[in-house]
Coordinates of C-alpha atoms and ligand atoms in Angstrom, one line a residue:
X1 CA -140.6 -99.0 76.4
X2 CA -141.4 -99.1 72.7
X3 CA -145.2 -99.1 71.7
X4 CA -146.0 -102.3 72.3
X5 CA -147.4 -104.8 69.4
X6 CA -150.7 -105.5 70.8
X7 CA -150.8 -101.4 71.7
X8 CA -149.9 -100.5 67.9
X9 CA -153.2 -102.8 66.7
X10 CA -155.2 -101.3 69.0
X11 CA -154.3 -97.6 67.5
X12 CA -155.0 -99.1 64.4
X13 CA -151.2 -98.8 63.3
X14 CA -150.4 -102.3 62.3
X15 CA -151.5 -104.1 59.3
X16 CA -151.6 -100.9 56.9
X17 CA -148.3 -100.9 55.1
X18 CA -144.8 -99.5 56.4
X19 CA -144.9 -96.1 55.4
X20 CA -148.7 -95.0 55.7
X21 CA -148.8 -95.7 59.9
X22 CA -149.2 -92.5 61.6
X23 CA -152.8 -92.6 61.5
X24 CA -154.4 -93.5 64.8
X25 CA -157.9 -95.1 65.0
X26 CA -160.5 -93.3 66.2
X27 CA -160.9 -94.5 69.8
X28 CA -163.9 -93.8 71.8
X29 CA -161.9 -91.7 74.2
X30 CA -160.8 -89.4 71.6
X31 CA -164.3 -89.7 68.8
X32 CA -165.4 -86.1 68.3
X33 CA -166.1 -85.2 64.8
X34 CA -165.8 -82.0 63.8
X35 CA -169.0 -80.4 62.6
X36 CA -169.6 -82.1 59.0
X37 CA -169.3 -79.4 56.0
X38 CA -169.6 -79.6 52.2
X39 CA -166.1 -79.9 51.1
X40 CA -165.7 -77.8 47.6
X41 CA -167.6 -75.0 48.3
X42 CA -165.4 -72.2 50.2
X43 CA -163.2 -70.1 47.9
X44 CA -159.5 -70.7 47.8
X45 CA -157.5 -68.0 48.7
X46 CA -153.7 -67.3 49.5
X47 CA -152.8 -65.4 52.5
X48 CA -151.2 -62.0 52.3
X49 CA -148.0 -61.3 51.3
X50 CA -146.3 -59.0 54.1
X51 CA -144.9 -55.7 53.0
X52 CA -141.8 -54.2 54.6
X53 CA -141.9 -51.4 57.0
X54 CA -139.2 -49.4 55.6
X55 CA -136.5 -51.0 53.2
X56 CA -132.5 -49.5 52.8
X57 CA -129.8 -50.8 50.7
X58 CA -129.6 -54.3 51.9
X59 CA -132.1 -54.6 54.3
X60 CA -136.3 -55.0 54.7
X61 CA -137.3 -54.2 57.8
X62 CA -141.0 -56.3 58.8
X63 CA -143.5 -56.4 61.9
X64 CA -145.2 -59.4 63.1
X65 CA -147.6 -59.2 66.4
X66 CA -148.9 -62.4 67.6
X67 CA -152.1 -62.7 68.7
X68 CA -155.4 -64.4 69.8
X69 CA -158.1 -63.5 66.9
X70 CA -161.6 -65.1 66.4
X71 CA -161.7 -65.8 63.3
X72 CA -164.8 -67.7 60.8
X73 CA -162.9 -71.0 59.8
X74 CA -166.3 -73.3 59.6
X75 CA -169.4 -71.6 58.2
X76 CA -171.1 -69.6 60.6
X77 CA -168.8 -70.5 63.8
X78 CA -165.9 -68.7 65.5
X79 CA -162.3 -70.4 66.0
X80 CA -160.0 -68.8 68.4
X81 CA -157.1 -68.9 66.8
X82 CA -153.5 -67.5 68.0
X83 CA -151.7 -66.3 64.5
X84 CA -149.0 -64.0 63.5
X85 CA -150.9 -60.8 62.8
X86 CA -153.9 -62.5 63.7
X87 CA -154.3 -64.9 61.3
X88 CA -153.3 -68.0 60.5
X89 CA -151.3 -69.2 58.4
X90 CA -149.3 -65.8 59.1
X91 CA -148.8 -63.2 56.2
X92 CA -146.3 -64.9 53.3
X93 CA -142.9 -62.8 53.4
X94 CA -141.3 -63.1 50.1
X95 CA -137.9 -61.8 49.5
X96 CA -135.0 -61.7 47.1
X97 CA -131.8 -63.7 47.3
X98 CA -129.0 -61.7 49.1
X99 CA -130.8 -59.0 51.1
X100 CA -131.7 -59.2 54.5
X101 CA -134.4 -59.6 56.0
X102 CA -134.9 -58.2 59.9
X103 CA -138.4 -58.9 61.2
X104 CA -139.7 -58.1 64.8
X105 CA -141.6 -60.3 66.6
X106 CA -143.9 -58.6 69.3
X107 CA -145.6 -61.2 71.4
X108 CA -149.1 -59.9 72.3
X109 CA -150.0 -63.6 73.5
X110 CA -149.8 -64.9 77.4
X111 CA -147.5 -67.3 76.7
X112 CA -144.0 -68.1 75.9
X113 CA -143.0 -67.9 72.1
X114 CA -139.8 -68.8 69.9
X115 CA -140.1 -68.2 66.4
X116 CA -138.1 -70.3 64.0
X117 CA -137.6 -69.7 59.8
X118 CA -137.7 -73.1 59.4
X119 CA -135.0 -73.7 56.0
X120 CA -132.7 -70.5 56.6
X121 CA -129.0 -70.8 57.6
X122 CA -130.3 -68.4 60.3
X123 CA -127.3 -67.4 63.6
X124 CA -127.8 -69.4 66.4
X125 CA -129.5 -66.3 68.0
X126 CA -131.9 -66.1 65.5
X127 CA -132.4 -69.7 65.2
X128 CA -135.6 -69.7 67.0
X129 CA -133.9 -71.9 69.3
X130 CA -136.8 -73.7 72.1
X131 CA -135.2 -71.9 74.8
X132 CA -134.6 -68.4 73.6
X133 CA -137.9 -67.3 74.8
X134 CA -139.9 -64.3 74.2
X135 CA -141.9 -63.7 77.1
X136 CA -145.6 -62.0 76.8
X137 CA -144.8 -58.3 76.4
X138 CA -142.0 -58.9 74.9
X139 CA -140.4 -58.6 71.2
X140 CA -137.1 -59.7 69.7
X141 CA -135.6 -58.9 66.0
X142 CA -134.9 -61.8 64.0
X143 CA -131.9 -61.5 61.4
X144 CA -132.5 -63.9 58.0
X145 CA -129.8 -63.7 55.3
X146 CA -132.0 -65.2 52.3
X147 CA -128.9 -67.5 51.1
X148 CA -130.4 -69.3 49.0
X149 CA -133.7 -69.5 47.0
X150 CA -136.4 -71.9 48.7
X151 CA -139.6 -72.3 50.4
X152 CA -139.4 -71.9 53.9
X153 CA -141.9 -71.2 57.0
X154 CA -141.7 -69.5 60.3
X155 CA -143.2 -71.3 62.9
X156 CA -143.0 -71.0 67.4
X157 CA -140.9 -73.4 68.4
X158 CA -141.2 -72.9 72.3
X159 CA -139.6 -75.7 74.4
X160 CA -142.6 -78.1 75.3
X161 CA -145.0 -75.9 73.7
X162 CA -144.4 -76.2 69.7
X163 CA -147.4 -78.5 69.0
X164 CA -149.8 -76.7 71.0
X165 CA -148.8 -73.2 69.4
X166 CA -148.3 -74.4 65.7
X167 CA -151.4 -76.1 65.8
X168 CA -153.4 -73.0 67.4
X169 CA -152.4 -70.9 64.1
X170 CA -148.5 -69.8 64.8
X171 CA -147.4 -70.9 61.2
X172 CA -146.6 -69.1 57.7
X173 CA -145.0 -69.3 54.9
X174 CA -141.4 -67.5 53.5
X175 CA -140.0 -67.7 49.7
X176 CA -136.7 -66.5 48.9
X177 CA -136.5 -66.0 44.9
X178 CA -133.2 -65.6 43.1
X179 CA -132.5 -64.2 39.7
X180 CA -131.6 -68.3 38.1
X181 CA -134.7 -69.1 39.0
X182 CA -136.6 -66.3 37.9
X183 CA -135.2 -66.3 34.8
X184 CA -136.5 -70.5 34.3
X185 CA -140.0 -69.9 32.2
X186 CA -141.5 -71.7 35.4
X187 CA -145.8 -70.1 36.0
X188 CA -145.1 -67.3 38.0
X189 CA -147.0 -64.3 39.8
X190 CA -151.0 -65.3 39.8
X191 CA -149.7 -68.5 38.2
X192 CA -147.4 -69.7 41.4
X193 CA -149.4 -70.3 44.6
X194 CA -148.3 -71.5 48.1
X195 CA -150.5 -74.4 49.6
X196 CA -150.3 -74.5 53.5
X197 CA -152.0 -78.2 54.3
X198 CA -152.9 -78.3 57.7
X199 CA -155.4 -80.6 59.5
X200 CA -157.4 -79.6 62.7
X201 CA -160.5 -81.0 64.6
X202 CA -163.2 -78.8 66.0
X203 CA -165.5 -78.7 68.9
X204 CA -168.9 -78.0 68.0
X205 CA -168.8 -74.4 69.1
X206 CA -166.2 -73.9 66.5
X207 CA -162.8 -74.0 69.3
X208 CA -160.4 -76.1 68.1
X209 CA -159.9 -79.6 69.9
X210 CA -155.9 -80.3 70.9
X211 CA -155.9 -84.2 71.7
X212 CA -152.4 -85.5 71.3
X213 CA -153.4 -89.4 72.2
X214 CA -150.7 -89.1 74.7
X215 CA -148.3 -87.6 73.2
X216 CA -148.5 -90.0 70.0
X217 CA -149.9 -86.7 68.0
X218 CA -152.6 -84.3 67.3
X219 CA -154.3 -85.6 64.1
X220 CA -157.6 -83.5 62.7
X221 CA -160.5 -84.7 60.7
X222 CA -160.9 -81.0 58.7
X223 CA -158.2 -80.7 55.8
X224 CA -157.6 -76.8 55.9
X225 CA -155.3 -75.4 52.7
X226 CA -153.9 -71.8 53.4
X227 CA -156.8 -71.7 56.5
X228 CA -159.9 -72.6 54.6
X229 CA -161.5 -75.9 54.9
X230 CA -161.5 -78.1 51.6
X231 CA -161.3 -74.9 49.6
X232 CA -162.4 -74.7 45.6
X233 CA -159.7 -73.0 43.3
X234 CA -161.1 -71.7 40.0
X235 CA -157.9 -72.1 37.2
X236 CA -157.5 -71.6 33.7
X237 CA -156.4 -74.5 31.3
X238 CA -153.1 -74.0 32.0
X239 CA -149.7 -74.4 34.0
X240 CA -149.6 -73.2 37.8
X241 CA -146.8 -74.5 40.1
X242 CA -147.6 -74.8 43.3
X243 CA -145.3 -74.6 46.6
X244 CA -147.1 -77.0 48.9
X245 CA -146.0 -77.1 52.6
X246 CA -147.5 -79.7 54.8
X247 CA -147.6 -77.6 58.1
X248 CA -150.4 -79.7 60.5
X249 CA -148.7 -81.1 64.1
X250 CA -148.6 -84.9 63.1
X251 CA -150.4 -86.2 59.7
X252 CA -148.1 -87.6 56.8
X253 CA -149.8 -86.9 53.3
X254 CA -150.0 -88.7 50.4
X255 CA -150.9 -86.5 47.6
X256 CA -152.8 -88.0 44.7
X257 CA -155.0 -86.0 41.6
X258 CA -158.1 -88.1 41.2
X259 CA -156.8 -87.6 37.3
X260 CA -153.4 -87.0 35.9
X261 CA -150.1 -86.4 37.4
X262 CA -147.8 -84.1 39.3
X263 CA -145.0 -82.7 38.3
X264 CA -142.1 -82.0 40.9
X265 CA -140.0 -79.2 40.5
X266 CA -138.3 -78.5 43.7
X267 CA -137.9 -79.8 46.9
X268 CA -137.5 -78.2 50.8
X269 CA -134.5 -76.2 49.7
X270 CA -135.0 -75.6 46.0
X271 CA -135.5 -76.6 42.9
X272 CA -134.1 -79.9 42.1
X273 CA -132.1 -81.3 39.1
X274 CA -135.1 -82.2 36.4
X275 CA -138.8 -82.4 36.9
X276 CA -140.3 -85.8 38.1
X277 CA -143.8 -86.8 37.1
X278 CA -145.3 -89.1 39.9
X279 CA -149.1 -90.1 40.8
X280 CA -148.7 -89.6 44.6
X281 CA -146.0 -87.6 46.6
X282 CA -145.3 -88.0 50.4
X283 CA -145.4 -85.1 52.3
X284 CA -144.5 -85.5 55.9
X285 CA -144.7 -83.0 58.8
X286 CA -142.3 -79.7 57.8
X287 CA -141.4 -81.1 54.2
X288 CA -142.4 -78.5 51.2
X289 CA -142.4 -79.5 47.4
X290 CA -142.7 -77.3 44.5
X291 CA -145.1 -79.1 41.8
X292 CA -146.9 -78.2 38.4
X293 CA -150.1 -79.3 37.8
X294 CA -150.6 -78.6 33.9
X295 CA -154.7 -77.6 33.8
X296 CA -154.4 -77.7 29.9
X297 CA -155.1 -81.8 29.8
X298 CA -158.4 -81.4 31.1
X299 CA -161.7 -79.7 29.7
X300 CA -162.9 -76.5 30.6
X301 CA -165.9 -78.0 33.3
X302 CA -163.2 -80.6 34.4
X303 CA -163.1 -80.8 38.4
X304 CA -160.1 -81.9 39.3
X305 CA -159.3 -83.4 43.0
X306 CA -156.5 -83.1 45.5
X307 CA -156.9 -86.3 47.3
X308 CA -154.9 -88.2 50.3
X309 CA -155.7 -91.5 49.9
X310 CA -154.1 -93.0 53.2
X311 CA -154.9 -96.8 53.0
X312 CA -158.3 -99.4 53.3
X313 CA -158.4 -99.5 57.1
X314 CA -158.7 -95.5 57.0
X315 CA -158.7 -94.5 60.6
X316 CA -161.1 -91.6 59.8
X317 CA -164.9 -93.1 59.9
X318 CA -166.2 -90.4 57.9
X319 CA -162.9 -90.4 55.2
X320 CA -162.8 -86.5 55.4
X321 CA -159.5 -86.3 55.1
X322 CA -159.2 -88.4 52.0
X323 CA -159.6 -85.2 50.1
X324 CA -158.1 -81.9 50.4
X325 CA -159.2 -79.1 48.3
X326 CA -160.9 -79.5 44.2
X327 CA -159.5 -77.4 41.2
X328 CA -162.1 -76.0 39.0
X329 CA -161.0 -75.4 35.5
X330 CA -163.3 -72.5 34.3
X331 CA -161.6 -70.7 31.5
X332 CA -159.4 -70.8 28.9
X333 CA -155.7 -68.9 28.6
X334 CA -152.8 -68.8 26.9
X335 CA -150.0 -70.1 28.8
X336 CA -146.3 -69.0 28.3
X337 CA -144.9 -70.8 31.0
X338 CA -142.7 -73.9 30.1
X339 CA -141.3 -77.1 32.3
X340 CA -137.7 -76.8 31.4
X341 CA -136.0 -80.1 31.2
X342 CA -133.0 -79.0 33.9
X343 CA -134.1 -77.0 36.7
X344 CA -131.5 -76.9 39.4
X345 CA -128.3 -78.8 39.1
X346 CA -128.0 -80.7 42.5
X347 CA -124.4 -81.0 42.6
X348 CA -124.1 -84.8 44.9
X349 CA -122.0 -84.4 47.7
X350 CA -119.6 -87.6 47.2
X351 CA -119.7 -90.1 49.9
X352 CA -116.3 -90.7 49.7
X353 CA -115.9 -86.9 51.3
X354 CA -117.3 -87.7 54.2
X355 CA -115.3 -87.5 57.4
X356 CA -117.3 -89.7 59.6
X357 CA -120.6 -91.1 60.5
X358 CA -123.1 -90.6 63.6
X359 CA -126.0 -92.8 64.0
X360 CA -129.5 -91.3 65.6
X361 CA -132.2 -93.8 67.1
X362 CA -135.5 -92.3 67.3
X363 CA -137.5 -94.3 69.7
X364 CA -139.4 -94.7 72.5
X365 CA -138.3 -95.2 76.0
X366 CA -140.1 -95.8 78.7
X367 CA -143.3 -93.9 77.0
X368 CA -141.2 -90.6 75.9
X369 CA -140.0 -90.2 72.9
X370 CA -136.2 -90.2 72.6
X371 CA -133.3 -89.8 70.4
X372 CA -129.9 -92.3 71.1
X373 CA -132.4 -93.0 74.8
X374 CA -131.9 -89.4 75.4
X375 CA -134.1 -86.5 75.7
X376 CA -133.8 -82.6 75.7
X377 CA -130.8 -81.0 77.8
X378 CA -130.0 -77.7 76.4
X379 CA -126.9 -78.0 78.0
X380 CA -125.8 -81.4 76.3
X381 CA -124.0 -81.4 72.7
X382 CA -125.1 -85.1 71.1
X383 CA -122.5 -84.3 68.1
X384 CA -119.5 -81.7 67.2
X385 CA -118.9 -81.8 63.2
X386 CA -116.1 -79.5 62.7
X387 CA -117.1 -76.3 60.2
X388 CA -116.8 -77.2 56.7
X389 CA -116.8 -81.0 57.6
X390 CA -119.2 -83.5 55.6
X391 CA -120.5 -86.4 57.5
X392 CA -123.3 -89.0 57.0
X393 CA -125.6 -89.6 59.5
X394 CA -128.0 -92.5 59.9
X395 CA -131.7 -91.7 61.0
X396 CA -132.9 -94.9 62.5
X397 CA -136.3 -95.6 63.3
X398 CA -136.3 -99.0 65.0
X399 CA -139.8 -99.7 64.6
X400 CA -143.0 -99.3 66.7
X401 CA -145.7 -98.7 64.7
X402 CA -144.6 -95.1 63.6
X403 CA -142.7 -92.9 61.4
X404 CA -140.6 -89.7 62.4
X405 CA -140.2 -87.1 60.2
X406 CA -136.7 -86.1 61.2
X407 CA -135.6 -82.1 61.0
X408 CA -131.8 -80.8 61.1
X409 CA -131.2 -77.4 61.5
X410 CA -128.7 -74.8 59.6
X411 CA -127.9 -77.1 57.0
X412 CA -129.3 -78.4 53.8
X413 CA -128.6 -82.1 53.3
X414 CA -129.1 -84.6 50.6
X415 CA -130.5 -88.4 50.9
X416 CA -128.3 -91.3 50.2
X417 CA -130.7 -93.9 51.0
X418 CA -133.2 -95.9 52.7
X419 CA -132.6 -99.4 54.2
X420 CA -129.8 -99.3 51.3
X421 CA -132.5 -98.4 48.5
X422 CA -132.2 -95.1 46.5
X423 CA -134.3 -92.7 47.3
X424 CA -137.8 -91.9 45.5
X425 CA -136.7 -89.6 42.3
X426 CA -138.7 -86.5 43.9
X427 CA -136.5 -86.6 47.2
X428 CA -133.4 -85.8 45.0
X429 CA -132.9 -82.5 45.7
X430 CA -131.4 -80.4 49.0
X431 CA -133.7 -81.3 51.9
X432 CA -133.8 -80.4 55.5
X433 CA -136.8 -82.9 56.9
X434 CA -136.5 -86.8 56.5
X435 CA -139.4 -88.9 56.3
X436 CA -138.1 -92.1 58.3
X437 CA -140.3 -95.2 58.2
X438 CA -140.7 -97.9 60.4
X439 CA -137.5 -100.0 60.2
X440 CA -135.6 -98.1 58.5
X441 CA -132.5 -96.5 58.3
X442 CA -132.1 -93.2 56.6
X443 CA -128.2 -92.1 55.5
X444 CA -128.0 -88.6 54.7
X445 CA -124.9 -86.3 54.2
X446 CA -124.2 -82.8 54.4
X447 CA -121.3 -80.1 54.7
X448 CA -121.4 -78.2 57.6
X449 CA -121.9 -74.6 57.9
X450 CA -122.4 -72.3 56.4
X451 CA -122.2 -71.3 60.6
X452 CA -120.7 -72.4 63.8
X453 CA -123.1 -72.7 66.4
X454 CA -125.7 -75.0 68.0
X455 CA -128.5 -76.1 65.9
X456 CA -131.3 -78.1 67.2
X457 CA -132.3 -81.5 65.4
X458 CA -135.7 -83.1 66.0
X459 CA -139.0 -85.5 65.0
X460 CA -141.0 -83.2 63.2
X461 CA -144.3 -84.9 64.3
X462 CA -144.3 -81.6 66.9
X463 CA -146.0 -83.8 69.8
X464 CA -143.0 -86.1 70.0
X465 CA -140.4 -82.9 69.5
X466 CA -142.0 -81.6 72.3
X467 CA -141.9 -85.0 74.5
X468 CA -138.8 -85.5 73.9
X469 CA -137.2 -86.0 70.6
X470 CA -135.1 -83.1 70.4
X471 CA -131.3 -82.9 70.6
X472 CA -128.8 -80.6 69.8
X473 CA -125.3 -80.6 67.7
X474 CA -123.1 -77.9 67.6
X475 CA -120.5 -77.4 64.7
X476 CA -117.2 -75.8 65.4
X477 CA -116.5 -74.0 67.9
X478 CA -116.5 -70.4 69.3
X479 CA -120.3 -70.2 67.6
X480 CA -122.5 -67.3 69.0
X481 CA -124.3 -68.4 71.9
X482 CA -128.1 -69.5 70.8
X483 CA -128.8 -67.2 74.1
X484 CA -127.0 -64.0 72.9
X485 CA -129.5 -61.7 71.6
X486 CA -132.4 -61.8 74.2
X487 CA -135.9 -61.0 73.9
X488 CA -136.8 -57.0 75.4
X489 CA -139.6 -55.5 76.6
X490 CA -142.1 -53.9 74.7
X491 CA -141.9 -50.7 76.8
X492 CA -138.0 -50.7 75.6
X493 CA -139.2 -50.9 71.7
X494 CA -137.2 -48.8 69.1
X495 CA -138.5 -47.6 66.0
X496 CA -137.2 -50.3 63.1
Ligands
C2O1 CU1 -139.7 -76.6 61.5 CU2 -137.0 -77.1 64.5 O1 -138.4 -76.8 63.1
CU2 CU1 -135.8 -75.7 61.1
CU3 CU1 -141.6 -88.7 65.7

């Protein structure tokens, strides 16, 4: 059974506009505010970058423990928080094109985790796949190739259990640079900065409050960037770029300056062909962009605001998350950086390659969330493309009241259209997450490869991936088993 009409207008998810509906209205079942603070007034910050343990020819070698920490999120409160190394988002690991990277997962937490690089061409055995589990006690190596230069992040991806475990803290962030795009005059070093957007609600002791409205989602009322609530960023009057990843459990963003523009530079798997200026970009669950925001067009003094203007009938009574986070420009620089006119060539795959075409319905049935009426079987294959093979595949959304943010596995793709309109200029690029609105049809393509295997595809909102609106495809065949390389106890550890 589909959401019905007279249960979308009670959620408050009618009447807004097609693309801006995932926002539920408060209801009184579900109206606790988090503890009101002063947005602007806690410094931005950007979370570690992770060293290597020990590096050789090809390969760095990395260690990530999860587990609980209390942490000060809210002034003066403490939020138990479940994070890789303790924190959340998890340390940034930043590597180079064409080394390896191995990093060993050691779950210190009492539950069930799969960790996922969410963007990488991983092996189906280092997938992250939902039910390659590593139980508490246990660790497992993960094996990333860094093909390609992108932003990426790591995230748990347990079956059932992804929306709980993201949203406690299990998330971070992973660039892979190559030498073409180093060599582009883009802001780099201090001058580049990842911007984790995630959005929680808090109990009045500080815990964090996981209501998922039935499984419709988990939506917060504090707009946290890189962990820190509403942050202030002190810049000079100049270029930065920013990587911007938004990593919360169900919100779609809509990302407005309260003066001036953005400029897109790249999208979930790189840079794209030429920069786009736009006033607003759409950031749904899992998607990243790379952006400039050029600080020289406004005076030293100038505040400048991150905002997320949703839509009039805002379901938040207090607007909180109308805003995200406020740029301070205190000081003047010289800025060597440039915007070149042609980033990335983006090389279209031509339709007229493609072998065939699957359709996908993401819907509701009979109050779960389903793809094609079917839900998660790991031991059921919903497509077979052969390796090498392009297809196009449709990405309907029948309607209902909401939007799924769609996610393929192992594959970059590119958009063809939506409802037979070309895509928005800043969704031009190599993407792996698909924004698909209400009533719409989404036609991507894609070769595939570069493995053989089966890949996981899924609604990114993680309370409907994890109630039911996950299948699998497999491409080829022969592929490693997703099973093959088994989590082991931590009494069995080896040295890295
Ligand atoms: Cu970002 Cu299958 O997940
Ligand atoms: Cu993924
Ligand atoms: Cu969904």
């Amino acid at each position: 059974m589909k959401l019905t009409r007279r249960e979308a207008i009670k959620l408050g998810l009618i009447g807004s506009g097609s693309l801006l509906l995932p926002f539920v209205k408060q209801e009184p079942a579900f109206a606790q505010f988090s503890p009101q603070i002063k947005p602007f007034e806690l410094p931005f910050r950007t979370p570690p970058v992770l060293q290597p343990i020990r590096s050789d020819a090809t390969t760095d070698y990395y260690k990530i423990t999860m587990e609980k920490a209390r942490v000060e999120i809210l002034p003066g409160l403490k939020t138990e928080i479940w994070g890789y190394n303790g924190i959340t988002p998890g340390p940034t690991i930043r590597q180079q094109r064409g080394r390896q990277s191995v990093v060993r997962f050691i779950n210190n937490l009492d539950e069930k985790m799969s960790v996922h690089l969410h963007g990488m061409a991983s092996l189906p055995q280092y997938d992250g796949y939902a039910e390659d589990l590593i139980s508490p006690g246990y660790y497992k190596d993960y094996l990333y190739p860094n093909n390609r230069a992108s932003t990426l992040w790591y995230h748990d991806h347990a079956i059932h259990q992804t929306a709980s475990h993201v949203y406690r803290g299990l998330a971070g962030m992973y660039i892979v640079d190559d030498e073409v795009e180093q060599a582009l005059p883009l802001p780099k070093g201090e001058y580049e900065i990842p911007l984790i957007i995630q959005d929680k609600r808090f109990a009045r002791n500080g815990s964090l409050i996981l209501d998922n409205l039935n499984n419709r989602g988990v939506y917060g009322d504090v707009m946290l960037v890189n962990g820190v609530p509403f942050p202030r960023m002190e810049v000079a009057n100049r270029k930065y770029r920013f990587r911007v990843l938004n990593g919360g459990a169900s919100r779609l963003l809509n990302l407005q300056l309260n003066k001036g523009e953005l400029i897109v530079i790249g999208t979930d798997a790189g840079l794209i062909s030429a920069p786009v200026k736009t006033r607003t970009l759409r950031i749904g669950i899992a998607e990243r962009y790379g952006f400039i925001i050029d600080f020289s067009q406004y005076p030293i003094g100038t505040r400048v605001i991150l905002q997320n203007p949703i839509s009039s009938n805002n379901i938040d009574r207090d607007n909180r998350t109308n805003q995200i986070m406020c740029f301070d420009v205190v000081r003047q620089e010289s800025d060597d950086s440039l915007i070149p006119d042609t980033l990335r060539f983006v090389q279209p795959i031509p339709i007229s390659s493609a072998l065939r075409t699957r359709t996908f319905r993401f819907d509701r049935n009979n109050g779960v969330w389903k793809i094609n009426n079917l839900g998660w079987d790991k031991n059921r294959i919903d497509a077979n493309p052969g390796f090498g093979d392009v297809e196009i595949w449709n990405l309907v959304n029948p309607g209902g009241g909401w939007i799924h943010p769609v996610h393929i596995h192992l594959v970059d793709l590119q958009l063809l259209s939506r409802n037979g309109r070309n895509p928005l200029p800043y969704e031009r690029g190599w993407k792996d997450v698909f924004l698909v609105g209400e009533n719409e049809t989404v036609r991507v393509i894609t070769k595939f490869g570069p493995n053989i295997g089966k890949y996981m595809m899924h609604c990114h909102n993680i309370v409907h991936e994890d109630t039911d609106m996950m299948t699998q495809f497999e491409v080829g065949t022969g592929g490693d088993s997703p099973l093959s390389a088994p989590a082991k106890p931590i009494s069995q550890i080896l040295p890295l």
